[in-house]
C-alpha positions as a Python dict, from the first residue, in 0.01 Angstrom:
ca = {
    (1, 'X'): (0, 0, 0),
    (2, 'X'): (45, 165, -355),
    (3, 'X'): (-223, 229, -546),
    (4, 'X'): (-237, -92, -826),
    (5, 'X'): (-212, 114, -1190),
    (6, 'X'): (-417, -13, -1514),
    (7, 'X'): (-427, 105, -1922),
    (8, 'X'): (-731, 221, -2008),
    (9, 'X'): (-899, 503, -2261),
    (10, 'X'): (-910, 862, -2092),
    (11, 'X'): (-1061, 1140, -2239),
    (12, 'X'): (-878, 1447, -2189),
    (13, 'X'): (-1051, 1666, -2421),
    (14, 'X'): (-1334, 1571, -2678),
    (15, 'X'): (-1210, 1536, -3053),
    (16, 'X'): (-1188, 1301, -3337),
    (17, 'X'): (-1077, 944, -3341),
    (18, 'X'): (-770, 1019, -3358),
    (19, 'X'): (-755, 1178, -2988),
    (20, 'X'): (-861, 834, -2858),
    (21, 'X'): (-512, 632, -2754),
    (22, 'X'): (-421, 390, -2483),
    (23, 'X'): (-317, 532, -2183),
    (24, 'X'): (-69, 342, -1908),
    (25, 'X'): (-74, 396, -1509),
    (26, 'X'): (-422, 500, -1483),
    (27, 'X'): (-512, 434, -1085),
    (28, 'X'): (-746, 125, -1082),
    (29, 'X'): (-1040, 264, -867),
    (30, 'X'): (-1131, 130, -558),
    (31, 'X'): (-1409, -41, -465),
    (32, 'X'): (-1696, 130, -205),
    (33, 'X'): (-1984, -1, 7),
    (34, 'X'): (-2217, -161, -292),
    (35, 'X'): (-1959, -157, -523),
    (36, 'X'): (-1738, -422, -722),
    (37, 'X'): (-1462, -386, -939),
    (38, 'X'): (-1438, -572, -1258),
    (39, 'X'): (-1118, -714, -1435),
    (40, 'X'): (-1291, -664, -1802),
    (41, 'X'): (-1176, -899, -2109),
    (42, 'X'): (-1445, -750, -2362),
    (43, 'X'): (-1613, -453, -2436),
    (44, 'X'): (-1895, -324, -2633),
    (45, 'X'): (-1832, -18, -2882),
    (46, 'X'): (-2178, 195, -2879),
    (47, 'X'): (-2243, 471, -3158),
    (48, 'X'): (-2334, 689, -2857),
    (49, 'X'): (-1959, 685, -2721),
    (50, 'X'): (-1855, 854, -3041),
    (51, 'X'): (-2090, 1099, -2971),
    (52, 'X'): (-1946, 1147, -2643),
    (53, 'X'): (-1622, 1140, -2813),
    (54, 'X'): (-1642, 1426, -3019),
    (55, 'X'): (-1879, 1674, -2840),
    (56, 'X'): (-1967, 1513, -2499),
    (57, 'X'): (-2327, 1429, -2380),
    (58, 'X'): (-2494, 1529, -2025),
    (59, 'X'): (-2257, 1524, -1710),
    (60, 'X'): (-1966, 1356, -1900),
    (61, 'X'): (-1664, 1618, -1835),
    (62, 'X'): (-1264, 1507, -1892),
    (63, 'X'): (-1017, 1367, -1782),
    (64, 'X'): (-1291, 1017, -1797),
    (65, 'X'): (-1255, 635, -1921),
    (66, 'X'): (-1502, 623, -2215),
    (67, 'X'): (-1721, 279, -2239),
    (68, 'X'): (-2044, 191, -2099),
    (69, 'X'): (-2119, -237, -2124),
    (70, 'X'): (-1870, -509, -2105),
    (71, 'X'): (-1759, -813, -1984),
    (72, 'X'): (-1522, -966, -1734),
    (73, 'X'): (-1431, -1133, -1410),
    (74, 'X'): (-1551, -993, -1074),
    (75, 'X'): (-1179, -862, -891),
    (76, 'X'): (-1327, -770, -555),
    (77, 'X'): (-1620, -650, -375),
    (78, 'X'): (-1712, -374, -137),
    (79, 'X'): (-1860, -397, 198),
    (80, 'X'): (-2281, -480, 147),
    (81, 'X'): (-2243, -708, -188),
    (82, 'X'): (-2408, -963, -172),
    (83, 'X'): (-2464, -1114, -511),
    (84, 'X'): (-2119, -1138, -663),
    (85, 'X'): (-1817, -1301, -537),
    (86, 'X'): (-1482, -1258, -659),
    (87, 'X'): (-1393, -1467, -1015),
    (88, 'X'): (-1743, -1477, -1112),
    (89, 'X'): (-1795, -1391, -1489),
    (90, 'X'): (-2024, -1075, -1532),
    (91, 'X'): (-2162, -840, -1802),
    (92, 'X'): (-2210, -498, -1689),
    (93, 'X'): (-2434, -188, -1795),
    (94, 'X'): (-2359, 195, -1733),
    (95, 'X'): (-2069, 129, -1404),
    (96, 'X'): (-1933, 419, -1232),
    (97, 'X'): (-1589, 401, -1426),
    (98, 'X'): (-1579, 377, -1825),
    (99, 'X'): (-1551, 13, -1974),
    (100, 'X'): (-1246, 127, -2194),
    (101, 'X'): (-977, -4, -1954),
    (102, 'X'): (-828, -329, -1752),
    (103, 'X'): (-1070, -254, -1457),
    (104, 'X'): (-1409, -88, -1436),
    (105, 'X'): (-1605, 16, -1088),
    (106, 'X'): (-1946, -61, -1094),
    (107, 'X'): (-2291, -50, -821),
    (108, 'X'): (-2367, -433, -802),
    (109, 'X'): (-2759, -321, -910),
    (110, 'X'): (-2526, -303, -1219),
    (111, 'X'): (-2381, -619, -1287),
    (112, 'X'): (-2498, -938, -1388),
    (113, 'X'): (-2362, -1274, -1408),
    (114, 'X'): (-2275, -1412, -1775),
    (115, 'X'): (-2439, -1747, -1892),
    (116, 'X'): (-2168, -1994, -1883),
    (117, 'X'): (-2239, -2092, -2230),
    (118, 'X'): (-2164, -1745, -2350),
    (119, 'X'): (-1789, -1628, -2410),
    (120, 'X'): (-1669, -1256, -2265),
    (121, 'X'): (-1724, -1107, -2639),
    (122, 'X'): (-2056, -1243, -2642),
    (123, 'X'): (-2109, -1097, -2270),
    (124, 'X'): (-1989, -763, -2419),
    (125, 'X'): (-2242, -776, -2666),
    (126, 'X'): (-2554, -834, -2404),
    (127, 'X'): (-2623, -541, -2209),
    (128, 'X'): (-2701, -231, -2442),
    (129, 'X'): (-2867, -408, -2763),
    (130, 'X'): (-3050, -667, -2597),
    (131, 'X'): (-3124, -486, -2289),
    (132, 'X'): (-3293, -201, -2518),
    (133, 'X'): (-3443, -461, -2760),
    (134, 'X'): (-3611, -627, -2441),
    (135, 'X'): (-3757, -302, -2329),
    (136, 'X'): (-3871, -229, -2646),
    (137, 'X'): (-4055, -515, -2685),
    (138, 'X'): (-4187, -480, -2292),
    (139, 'X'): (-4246, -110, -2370),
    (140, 'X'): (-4492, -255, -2674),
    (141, 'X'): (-4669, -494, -2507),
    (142, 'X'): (-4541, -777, -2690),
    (143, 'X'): (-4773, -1114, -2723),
    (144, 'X'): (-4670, -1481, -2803),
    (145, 'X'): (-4825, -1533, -3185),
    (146, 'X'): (-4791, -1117, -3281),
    (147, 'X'): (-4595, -1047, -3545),
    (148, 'X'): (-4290, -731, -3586),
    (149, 'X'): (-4105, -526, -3824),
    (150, 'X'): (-3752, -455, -3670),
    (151, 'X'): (-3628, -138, -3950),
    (152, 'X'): (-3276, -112, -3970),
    (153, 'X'): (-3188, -467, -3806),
    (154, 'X'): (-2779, -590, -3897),
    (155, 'X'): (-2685, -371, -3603),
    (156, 'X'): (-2601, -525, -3227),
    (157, 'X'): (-2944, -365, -3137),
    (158, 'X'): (-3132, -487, -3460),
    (159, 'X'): (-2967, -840, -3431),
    (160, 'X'): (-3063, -884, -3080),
    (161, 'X'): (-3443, -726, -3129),
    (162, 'X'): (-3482, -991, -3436),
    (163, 'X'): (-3331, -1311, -3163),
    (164, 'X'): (-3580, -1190, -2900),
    (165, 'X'): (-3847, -1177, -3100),
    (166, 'X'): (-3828, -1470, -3249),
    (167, 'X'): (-3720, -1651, -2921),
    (168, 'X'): (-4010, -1500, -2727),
    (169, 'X'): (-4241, -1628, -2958),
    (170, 'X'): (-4378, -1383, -3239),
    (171, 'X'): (-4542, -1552, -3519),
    (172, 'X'): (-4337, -1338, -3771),
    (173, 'X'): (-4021, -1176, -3740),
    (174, 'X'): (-3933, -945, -4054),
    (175, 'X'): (-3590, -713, -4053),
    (176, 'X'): (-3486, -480, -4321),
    (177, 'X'): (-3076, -397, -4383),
    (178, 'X'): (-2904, -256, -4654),
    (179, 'X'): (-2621, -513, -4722),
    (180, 'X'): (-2600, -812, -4834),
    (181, 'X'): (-2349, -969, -4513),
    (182, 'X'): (-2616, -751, -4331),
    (183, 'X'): (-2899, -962, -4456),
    (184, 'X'): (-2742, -1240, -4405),
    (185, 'X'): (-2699, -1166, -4023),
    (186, 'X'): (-3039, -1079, -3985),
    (187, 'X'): (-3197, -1408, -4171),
    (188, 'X'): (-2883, -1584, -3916),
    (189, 'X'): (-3103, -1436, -3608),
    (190, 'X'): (-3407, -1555, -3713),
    (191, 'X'): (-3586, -1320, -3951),
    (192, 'X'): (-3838, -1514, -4164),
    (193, 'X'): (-3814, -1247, -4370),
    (194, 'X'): (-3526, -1000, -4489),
    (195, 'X'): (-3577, -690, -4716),
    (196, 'X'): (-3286, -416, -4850),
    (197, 'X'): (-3448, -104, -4775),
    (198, 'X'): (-3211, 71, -5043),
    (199, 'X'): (-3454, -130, -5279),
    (200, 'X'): (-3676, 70, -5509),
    (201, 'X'): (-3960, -202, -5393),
    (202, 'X'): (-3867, -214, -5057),
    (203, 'X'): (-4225, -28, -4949),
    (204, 'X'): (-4363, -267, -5166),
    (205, 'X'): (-4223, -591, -5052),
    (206, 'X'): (-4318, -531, -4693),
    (207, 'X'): (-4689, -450, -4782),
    (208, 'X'): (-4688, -852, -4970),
    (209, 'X'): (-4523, -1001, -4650),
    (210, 'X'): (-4759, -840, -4394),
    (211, 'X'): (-5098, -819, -4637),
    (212, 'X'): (-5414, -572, -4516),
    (213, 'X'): (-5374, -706, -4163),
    (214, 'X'): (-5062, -519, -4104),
    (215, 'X'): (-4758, -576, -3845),
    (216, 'X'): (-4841, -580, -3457),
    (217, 'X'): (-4494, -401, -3381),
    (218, 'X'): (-4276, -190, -3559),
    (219, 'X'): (-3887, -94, -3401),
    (220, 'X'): (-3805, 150, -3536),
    (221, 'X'): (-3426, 304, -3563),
    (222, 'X'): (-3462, 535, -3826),
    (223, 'X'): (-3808, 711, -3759),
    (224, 'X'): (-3761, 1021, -3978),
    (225, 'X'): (-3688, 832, -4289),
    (226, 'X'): (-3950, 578, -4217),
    (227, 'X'): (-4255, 693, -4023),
    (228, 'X'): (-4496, 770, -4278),
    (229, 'X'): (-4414, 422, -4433),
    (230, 'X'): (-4444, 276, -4050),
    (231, 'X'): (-4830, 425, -4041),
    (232, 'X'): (-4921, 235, -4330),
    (233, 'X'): (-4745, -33, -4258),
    (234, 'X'): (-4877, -84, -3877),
    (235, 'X'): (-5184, -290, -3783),
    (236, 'X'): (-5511, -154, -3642),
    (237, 'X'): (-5429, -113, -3251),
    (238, 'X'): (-5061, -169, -3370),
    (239, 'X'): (-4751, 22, -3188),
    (240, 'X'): (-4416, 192, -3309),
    (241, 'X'): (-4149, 212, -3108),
    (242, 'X'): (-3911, 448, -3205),
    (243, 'X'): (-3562, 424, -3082),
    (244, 'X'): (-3370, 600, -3318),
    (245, 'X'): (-3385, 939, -3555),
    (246, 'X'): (-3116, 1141, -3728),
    (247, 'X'): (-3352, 1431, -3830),
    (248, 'X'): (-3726, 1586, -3750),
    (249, 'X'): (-4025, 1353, -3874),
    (250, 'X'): (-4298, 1481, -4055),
    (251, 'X'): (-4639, 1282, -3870),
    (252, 'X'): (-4984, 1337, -4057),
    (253, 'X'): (-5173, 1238, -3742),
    (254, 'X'): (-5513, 1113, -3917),
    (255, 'X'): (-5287, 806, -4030),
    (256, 'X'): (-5283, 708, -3621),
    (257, 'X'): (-5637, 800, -3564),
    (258, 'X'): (-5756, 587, -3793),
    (259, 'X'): (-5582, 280, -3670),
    (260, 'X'): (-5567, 432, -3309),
    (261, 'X'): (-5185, 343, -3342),
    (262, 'X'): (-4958, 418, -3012),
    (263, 'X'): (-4633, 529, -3116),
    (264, 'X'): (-4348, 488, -2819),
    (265, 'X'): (-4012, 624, -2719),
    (266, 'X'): (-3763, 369, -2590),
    (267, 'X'): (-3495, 481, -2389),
    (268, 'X'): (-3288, 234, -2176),
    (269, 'X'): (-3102, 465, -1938),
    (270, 'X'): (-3441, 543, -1817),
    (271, 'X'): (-3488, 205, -1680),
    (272, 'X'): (-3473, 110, -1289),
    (273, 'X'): (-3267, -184, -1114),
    (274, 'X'): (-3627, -360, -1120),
    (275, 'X'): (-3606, -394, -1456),
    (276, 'X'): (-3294, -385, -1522),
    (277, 'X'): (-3317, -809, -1312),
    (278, 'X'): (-3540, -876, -1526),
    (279, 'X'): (-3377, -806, -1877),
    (280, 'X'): (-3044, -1043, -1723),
    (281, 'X'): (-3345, -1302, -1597),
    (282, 'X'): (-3459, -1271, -1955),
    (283, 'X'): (-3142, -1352, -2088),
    (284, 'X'): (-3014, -1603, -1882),
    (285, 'X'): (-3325, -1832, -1967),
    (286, 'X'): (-3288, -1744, -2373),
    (287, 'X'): (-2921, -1887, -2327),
    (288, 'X'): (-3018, -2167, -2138),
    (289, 'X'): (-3288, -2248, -2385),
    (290, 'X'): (-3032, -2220, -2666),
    (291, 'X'): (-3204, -1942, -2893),
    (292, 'X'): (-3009, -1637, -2757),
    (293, 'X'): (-2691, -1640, -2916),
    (294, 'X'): (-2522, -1267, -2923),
    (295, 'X'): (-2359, -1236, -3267),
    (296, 'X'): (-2015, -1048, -3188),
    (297, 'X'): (-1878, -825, -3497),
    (298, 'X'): (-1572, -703, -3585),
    (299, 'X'): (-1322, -718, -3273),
    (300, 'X'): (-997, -490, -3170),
    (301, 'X'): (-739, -480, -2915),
    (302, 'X'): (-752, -191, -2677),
    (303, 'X'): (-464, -39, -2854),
    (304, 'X'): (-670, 14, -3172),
    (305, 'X'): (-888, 184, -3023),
    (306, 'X'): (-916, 488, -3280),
    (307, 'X'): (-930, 236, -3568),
    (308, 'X'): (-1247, 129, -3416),
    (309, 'X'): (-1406, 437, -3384),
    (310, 'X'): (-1294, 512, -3734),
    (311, 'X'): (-1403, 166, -3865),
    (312, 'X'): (-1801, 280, -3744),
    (313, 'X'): (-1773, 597, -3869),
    (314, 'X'): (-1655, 531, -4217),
    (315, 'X'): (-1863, 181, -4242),
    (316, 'X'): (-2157, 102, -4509),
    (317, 'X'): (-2420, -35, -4365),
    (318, 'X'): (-2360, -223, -3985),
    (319, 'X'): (-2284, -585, -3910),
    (320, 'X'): (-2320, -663, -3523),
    (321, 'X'): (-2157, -463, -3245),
    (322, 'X'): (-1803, -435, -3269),
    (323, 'X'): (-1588, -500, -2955),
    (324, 'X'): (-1283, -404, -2763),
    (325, 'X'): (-1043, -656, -2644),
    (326, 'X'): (-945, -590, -2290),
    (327, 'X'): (-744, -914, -2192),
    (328, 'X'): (-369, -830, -2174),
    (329, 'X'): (-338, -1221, -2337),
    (330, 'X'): (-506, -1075, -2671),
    (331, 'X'): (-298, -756, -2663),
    (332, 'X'): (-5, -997, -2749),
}
């Protein structure tokens, strides 16, 4: 029997947003021993695929099908699954095959089943900001009643670390963004507290709201711009945790002896299948419980997919995670 065909996003050489166009009869891959394939209807845009994009990262090497988290319906499983079954709605994190495309291959450690309160584009939204925000938070130590500073929060990741804290129970949740619909978004996910870092207060304003006792936990996405603030700003016995810098950091380390601060690296694609359950356990009960609520940003079809790309690159300030259509329905 012929090989079924699908449109997806190949990369045949790394380049500009422009190089980035839909592509038809691309063989849909077939499923292995472990393995399921996934009819996707949403997809999740991550800064790091432009990265990929224009200079590649690690073992990626052309012709490939960019796009690393999604959603969609389970299309058939290999031999050994045991967890999934054919129609059931997933989300899925780093799969064999990219997410840009009608059908992704992915190991089943890989794939999760979506809440059935949550849509596809909210699925699409899930599995790289609130899977990182959870393990920064685990990574922390976080406690019921502590309080944390999420820097540079209207992203998908900021968005989701502000629900999560909040929903697991800190006793205040601050976020800082430098728009006004980003502020808005972060106060909509639960911040008690929003501040516009572009402010010429904005040090100032978070020493009020925290006082002499400091924040427990600072996530931080913008450590080289921020990290001598973050020392002040941290509790005694307090923790960083960086997750993302555009530049080297300057750290005068007496400011961390004297509070015996731990500053941490996050990285998700670090984490194991172990942990990977229990970030989609994690999940599953916030949606149950009602508080966890992905916030999906600006969507496109698959077609505009260099408008996307073009649309990060070129924005002000971010607003949620923008996402991919995939459904042939909303390619109409």
């Amino acid at each position: 029997m012929a090989n079924r065909m699908m449109r997806g996003v190949e990369i045949e050489k790394f380049g500009d947003a422009d190089s980035l166009s839909l592509k038809e009869n691309i063989p849909v891959p077939q499923v292995g021993k472990y393995e399921v394939l996934i009819q996707m209807k949403a997809v999740g845009i991550n800064e790091l695929e432009l990265r990929i994009r224009s200079n590649g990262w690690r073992t990626f090497k052309p012709p490939f099908i960019l796009g690393f988290d999604g959603a969609g319906v389970i299309d058939s499983v290999g031999e050994g699954v045991t967890t999934l079954k054919p129609g059931d709605r997933v989300y899925v994190f780093q799969p064999i095959t990219g997410t840009y495309a009608e059908y992704c291959l992915a190991a089943q450690d890989r794939v999760y089943k979506l809440p059935n309160n949550l849509s596809f584009e909210e699925g699409a939204v899930l599995p790289n900001p609130y899977f990182c925000a959870i393990r920064c938070l685990t990574r922390a130590g976080f406690k019921k009643g502590e309080t944390v500073l999420v820097n540079g929060a209207s992203g998908g990741f900021g968005l989701g670390a502000i629900q999560l804290a909040r929903g697991l129970g800190a006793s205040k949740v601050v976020g800082t963004a430098g728009t006004m619909r980003g502020r808005e978004l972060v106060k909509q996910m639960g911040a008690d507290e929003v501040i516009d870092y572009k402010s010429p207060d904005f040090k100032r304003n978070l020493r009020d709201i925290f006082g002499p006792e400091g924040v427990d936990i600072i996530i931080e996405t913008n450590v080289d711009v921020n990290f001598e603030m973050d020392m002040e700003l941290v509790a005694r016995m307090g923790r960083i945790v960086v997750i993302g810098k555009r530049g080297k950091t300057v750290c005068t380390p007496q400011n961390l002896v004297f509070k015996e601060t731990t500053v941490l690296g996050c990285a998700l694609f670090f984490c194991d299948s172990g942990e990977r359950k229990i970030m989609s356990e994690m999940i599953d009960h916030g949606a149950n419980e009602g508080w966890l609520k992905p916030y999906v940003g600006t969507t496109f079809k698959l077609s505009e997919v260099a408008a996307s790309h073009k649309f990060i690159e070129n924005r002000r300030g971010a607003s949620g995670k923008l996402i991919l259509l995939i459904d042939s329905s909303a390619e109409a």
